[in-house]
Coordinates of C-alpha atoms in Angstrom, one line a residue:
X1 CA -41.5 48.7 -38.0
X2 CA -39.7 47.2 -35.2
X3 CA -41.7 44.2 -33.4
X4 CA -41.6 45.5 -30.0
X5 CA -42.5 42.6 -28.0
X6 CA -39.7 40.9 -29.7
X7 CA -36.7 42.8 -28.7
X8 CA -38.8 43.7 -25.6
X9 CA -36.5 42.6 -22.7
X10 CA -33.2 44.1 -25.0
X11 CA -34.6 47.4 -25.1
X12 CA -35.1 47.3 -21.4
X13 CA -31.4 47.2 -21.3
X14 CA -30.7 51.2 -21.1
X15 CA -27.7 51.5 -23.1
X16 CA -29.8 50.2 -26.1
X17 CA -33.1 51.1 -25.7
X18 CA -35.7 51.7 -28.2
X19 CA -33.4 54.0 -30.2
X20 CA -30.7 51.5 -29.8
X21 CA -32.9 49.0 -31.2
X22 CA -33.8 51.1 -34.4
X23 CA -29.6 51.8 -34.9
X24 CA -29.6 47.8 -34.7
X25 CA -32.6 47.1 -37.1
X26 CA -31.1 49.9 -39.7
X27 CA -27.8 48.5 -39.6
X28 CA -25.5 45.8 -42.0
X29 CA -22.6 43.2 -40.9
X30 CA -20.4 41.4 -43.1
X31 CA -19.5 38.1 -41.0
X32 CA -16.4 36.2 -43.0
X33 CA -16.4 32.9 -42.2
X34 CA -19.0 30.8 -41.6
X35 CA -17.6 28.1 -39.0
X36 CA -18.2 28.0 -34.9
X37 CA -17.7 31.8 -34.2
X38 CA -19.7 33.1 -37.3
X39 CA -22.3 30.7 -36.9
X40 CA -22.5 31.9 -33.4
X41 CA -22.2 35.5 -34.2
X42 CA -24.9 35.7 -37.0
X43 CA -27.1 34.0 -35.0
X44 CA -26.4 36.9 -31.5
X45 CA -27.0 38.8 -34.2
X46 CA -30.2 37.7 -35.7
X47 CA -31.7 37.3 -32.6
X48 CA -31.2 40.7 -31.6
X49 CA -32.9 42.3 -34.9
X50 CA -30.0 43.2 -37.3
X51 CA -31.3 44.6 -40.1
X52 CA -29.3 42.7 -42.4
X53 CA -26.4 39.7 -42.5
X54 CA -23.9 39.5 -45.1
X55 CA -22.0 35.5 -44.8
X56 CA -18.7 34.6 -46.8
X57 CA -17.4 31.0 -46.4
X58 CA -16.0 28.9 -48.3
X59 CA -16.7 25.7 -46.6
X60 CA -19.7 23.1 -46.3
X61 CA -20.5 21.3 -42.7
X62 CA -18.6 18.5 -41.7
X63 CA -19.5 15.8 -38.9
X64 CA -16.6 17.0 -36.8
X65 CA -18.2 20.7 -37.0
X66 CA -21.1 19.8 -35.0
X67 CA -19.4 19.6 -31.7
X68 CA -19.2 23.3 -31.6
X69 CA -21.1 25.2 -34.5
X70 CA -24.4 25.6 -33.3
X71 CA -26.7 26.4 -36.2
X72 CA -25.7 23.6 -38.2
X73 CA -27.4 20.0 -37.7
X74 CA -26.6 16.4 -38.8
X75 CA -29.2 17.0 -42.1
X76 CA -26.5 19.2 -43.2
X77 CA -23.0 17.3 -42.6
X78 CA -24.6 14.5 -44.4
X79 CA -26.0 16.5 -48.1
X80 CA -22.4 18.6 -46.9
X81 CA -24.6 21.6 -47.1
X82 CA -22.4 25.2 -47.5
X83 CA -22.0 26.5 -44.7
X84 CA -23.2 30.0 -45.8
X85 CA -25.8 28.6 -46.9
X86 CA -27.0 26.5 -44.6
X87 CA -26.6 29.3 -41.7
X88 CA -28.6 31.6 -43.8
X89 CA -31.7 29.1 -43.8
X90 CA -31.5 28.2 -39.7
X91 CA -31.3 32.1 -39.4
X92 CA -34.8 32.6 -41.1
X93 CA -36.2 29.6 -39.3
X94 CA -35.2 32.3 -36.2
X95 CA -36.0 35.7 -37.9
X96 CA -37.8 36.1 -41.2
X97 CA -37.3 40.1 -40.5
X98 CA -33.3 40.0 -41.2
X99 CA -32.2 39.8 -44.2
X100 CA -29.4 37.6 -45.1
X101 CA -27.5 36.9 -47.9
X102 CA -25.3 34.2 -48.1
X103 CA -21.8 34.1 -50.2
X104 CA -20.4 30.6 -50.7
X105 CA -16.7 31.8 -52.0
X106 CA -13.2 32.2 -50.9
X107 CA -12.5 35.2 -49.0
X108 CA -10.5 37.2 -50.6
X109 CA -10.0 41.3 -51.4
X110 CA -11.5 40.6 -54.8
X111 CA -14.3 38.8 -53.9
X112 CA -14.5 41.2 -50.6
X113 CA -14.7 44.5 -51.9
X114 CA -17.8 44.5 -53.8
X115 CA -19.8 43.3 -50.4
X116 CA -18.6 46.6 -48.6
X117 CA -20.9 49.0 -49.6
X118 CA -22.7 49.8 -46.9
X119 CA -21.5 47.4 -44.3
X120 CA -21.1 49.4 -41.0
X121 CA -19.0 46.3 -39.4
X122 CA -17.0 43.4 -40.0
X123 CA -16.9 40.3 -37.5
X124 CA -13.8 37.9 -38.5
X125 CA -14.6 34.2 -37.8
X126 CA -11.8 33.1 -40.1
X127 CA -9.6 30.2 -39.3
X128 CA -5.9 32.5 -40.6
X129 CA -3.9 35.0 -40.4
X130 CA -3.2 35.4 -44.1
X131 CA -7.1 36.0 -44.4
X132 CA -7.0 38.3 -41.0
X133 CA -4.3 40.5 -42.4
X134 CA -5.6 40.9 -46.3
X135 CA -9.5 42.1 -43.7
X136 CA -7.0 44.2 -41.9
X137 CA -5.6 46.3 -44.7
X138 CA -9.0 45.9 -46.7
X139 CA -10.2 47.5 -43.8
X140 CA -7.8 49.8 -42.7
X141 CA -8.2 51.2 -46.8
X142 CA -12.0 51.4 -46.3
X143 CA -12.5 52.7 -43.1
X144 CA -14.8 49.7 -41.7
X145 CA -14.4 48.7 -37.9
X146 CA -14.1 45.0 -37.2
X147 CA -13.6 42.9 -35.0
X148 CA -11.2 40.7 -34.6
X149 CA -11.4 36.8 -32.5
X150 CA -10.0 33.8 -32.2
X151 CA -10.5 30.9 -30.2
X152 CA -8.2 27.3 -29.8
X153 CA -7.8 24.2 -27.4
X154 CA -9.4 26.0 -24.0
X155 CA -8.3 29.4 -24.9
X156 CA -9.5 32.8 -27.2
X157 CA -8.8 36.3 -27.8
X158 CA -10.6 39.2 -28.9
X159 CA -10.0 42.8 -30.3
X160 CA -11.6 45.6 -31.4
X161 CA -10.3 47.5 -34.7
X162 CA -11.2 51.5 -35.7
X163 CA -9.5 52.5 -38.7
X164 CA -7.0 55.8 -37.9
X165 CA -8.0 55.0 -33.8
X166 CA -7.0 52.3 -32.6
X167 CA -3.9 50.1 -33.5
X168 CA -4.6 47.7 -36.7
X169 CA -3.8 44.1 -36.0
X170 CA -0.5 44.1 -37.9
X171 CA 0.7 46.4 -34.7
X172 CA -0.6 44.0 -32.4
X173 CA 1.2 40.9 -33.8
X174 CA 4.2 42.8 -34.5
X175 CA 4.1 43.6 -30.8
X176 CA 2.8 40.3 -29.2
X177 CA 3.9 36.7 -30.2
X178 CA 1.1 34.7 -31.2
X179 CA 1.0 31.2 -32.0
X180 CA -0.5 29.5 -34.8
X181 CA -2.5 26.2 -33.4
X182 CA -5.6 25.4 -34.9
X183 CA -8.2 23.4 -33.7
X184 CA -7.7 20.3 -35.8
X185 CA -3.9 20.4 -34.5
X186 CA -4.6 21.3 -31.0
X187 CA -8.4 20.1 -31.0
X188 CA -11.3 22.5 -29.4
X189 CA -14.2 22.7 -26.1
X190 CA -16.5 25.0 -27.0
X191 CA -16.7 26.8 -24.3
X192 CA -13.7 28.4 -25.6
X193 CA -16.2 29.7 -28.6
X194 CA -18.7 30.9 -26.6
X195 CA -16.4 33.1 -24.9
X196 CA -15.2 35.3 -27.8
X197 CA -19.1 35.0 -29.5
X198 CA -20.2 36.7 -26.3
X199 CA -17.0 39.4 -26.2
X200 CA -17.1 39.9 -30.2
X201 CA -21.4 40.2 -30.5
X202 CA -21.3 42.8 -27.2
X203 CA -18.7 44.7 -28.8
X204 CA -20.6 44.5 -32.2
X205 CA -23.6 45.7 -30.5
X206 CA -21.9 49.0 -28.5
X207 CA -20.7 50.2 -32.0
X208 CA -24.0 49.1 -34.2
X209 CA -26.0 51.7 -31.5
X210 CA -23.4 54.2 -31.1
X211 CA -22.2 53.6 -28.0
X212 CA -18.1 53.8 -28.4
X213 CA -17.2 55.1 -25.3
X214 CA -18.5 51.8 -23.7
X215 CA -15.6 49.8 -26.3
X216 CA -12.8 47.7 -24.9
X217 CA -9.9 49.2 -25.8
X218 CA -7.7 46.2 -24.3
X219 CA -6.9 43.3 -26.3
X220 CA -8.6 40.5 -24.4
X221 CA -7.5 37.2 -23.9
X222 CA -8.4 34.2 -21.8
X223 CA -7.7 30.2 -21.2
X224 CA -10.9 28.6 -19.5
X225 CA -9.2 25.5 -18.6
X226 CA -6.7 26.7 -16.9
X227 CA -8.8 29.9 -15.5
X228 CA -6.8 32.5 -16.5
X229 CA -8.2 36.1 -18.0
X230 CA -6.2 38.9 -19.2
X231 CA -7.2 41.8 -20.7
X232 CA -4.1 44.1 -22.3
X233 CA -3.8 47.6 -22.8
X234 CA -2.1 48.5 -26.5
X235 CA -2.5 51.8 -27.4
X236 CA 1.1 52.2 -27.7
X237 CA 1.5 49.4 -30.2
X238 CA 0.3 51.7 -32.7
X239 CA 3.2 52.9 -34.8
X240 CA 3.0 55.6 -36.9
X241 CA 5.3 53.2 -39.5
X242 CA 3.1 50.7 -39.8
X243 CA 2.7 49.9 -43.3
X244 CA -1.7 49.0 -43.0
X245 CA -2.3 52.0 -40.8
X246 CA 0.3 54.2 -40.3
X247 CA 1.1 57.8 -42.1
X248 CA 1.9 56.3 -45.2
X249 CA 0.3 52.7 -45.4
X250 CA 0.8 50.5 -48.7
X251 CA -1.6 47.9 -47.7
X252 CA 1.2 45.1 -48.3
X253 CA -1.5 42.0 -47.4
X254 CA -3.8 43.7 -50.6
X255 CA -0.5 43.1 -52.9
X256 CA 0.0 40.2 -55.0
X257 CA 3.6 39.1 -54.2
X258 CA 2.6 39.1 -50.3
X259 CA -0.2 36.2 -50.8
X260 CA 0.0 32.3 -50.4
X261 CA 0.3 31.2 -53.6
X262 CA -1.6 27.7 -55.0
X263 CA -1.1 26.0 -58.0
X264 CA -2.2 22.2 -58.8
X265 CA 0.7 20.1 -59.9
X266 CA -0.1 18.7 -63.7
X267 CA -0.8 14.9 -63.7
X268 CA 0.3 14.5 -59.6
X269 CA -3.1 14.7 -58.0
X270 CA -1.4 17.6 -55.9
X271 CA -1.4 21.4 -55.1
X272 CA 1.8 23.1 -53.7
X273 CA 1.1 25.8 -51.4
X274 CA 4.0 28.6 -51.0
X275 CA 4.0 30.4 -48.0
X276 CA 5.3 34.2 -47.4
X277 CA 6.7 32.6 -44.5
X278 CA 9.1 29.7 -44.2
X279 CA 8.0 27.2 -41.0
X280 CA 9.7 27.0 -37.6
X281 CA 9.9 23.2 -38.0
X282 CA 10.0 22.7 -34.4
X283 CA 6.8 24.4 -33.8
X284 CA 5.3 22.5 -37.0
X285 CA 6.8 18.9 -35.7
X286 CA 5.2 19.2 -31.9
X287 CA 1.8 20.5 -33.7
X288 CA 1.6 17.9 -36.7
X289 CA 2.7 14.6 -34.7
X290 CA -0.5 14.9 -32.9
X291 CA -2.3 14.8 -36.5
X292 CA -1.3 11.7 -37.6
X293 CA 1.8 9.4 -38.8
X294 CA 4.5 11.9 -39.7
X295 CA 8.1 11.6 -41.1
X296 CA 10.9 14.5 -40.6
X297 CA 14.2 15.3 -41.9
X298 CA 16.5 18.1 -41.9
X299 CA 14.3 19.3 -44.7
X300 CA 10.7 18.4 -44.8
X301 CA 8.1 17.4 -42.6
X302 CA 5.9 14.9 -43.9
X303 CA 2.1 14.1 -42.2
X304 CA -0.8 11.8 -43.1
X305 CA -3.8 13.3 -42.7
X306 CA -7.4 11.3 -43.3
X307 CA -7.0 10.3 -47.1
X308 CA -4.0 13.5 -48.1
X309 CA -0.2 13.3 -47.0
X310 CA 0.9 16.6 -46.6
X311 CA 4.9 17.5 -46.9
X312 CA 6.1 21.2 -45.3
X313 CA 9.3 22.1 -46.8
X314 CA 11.8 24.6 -45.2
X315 CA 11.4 27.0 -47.7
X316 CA 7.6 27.9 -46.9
X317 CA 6.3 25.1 -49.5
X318 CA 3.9 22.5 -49.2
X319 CA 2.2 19.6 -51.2
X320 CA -0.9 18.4 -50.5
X321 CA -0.9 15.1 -52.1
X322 CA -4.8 13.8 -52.8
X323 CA -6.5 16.6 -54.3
X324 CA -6.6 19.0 -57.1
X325 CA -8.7 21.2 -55.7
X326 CA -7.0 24.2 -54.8
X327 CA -10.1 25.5 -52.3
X328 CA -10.0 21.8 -50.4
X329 CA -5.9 22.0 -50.4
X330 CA -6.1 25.5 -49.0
X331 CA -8.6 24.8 -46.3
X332 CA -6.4 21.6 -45.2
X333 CA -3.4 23.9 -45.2
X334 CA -4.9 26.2 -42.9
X335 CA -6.7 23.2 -40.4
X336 CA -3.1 22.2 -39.7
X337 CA -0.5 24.6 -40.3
X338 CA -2.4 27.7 -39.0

């Protein structure tokens, strides 16, 4: 039964409505990641009487998270509290009627699958690509909508993705050069967060109520700082080659040989990271030198980074020297290489 007085002023917005608000209350989301937008999503989301919240991460709060991931609290940077599982416990505090189950894990397409059943949408809130294109063709396969966002520095991007409509986000990056900054490279305001919350949660709430005429079809993107707001129509970067969503897709992201590869180096207190992808070193060199001390050659790049030293090779390796943790190496990685 839904709590009318509750959701009270939402359903006096037309386009949701009472029914609306049933569709919402009846409905699941799979949020993967846990950081400043899927904090920020889940807890849109809670508020507004989801019926029930899947969170993945892989990560536990940090001092520097606080800045910008609102459900989290000092409490929990200091016991370093998961993040999954401290968001699921602030999200009762705010509504006992959702439920919410909390995955502390890394998100991949084995661990992903099994949480699909039932899901009617995916939010990404992860922090790269390799992640964002394993959910695309996951995805794509399944025949989930998600939504895709981003957000770095002053700036953000958001995009809606329907499976066998709309074009799949390997298109999209095929079609439009995107960097890879992160926030611990390029630092954050957030601001910049709040901005693709608000365009990723009112998307999510069009398609959890039915509304899909209402969708942006553009891909939207904006720089707050420096008040500019685009949004971008591409429909015709859908090709009908594309290996995720095309005629014949083979899902190359769900395959083996396309992953990052880890592996901790016996005896070294190191894991080596091999990327798909070998580095543009100059991109890598004006993004890293803001980190920390850092050393380059003709072939390596070399960066201190609180206690690790990482070392980016030209052929798409990298050491992490100062952990054998794969998980910890792997979340470094992706903090400063994108």
């Amino acid at each position: 039964m839904i709590k009318m007085e509750r959701y009270s002023r939402q359903m006096l917005f037309s386009p949701i409505g009472e029914e609306g608000q049933r569709e919402i209350s009846n409905k699941r989301v799979l949020i993967v990641g846990c950081g400043a937008l899927g904090s920020a999503n889940a807890e849109n989301l809670a508020r507004a009487g989801i019926g029930e919240l899947l969170l993945v991460d892989r990560d536990y709060v940090e001092w520097s998270n606080l800045q910008r991931q609102q459900l989290y609290t000092e409490a929990d940077a200091l016991n370093q509290i998961p993040k999954a599982v401290a968001a699921k416990e602030r999200l009762h505090e705010i509504n006992l009627e959702v439920e919410i189950e909390a995955y502390v894990l890394d998100a991949d397409a084995a661990a992903l699958k099994p949480l699909l059943r039932g899901i009617d949408l995916v939010i990404d809130a992860t922090d790269n690509f390799d992640t964002r294109f394993m959910l695309n063709d996951l995805l794509q396969k399944n025949r989930i909508p998600w939504i895709f966002g981003s957000c770095v520095g002053s700036t953000g991007m958001s995009y809606t993705i329907f499976p066998n409509e709309s074009p799949c986000l390997r298109c999209l990056l095929d079609a439009i050069p995107i960097h890879g900054a992160t926030c611990d490279s390029a630092g954050i305001i957030s601001p910049a967060v709040q901005m693709v919350v608000a365009h990723q949660t009112t998307e999510a709430l069009k398609i959890l109520v039915g509304d899909k005429e209402a969708l942006r079809t553009s891909l939207l993107t904006f720089d707050l700082w420096n008040n500019q707001y685009h949004t971008m129509k591409v429909e015709r970067a859908k090709k009908r080659t594309c290996p995720s969503c095309g005629e014949n897709p083979s899902y190359p992201s769900l395959n083996d040989s396309y992953r990052t590869k880890s592996e901790v180096l016996c005896g070294r207190n190191t894991v080596q990271i091999r990327s798909r992808q070998e580095p543009d070193f100059h991109l890598l060199k004006e993004r890293l030198k803001r980190i920390g001390t850092m050393k380059a050659n003709d072939f390596l790049i070399s960066v201190e980074y609180e206690i690790y030293r990482l070392v980016f090779f030209q052929d798409g390796r990298t050491l992490i020297h100062g952990t054998n943790s794969i998980e910890k190496a792997k979340s470094i990685y992706y903090q400063l290489a994108g």
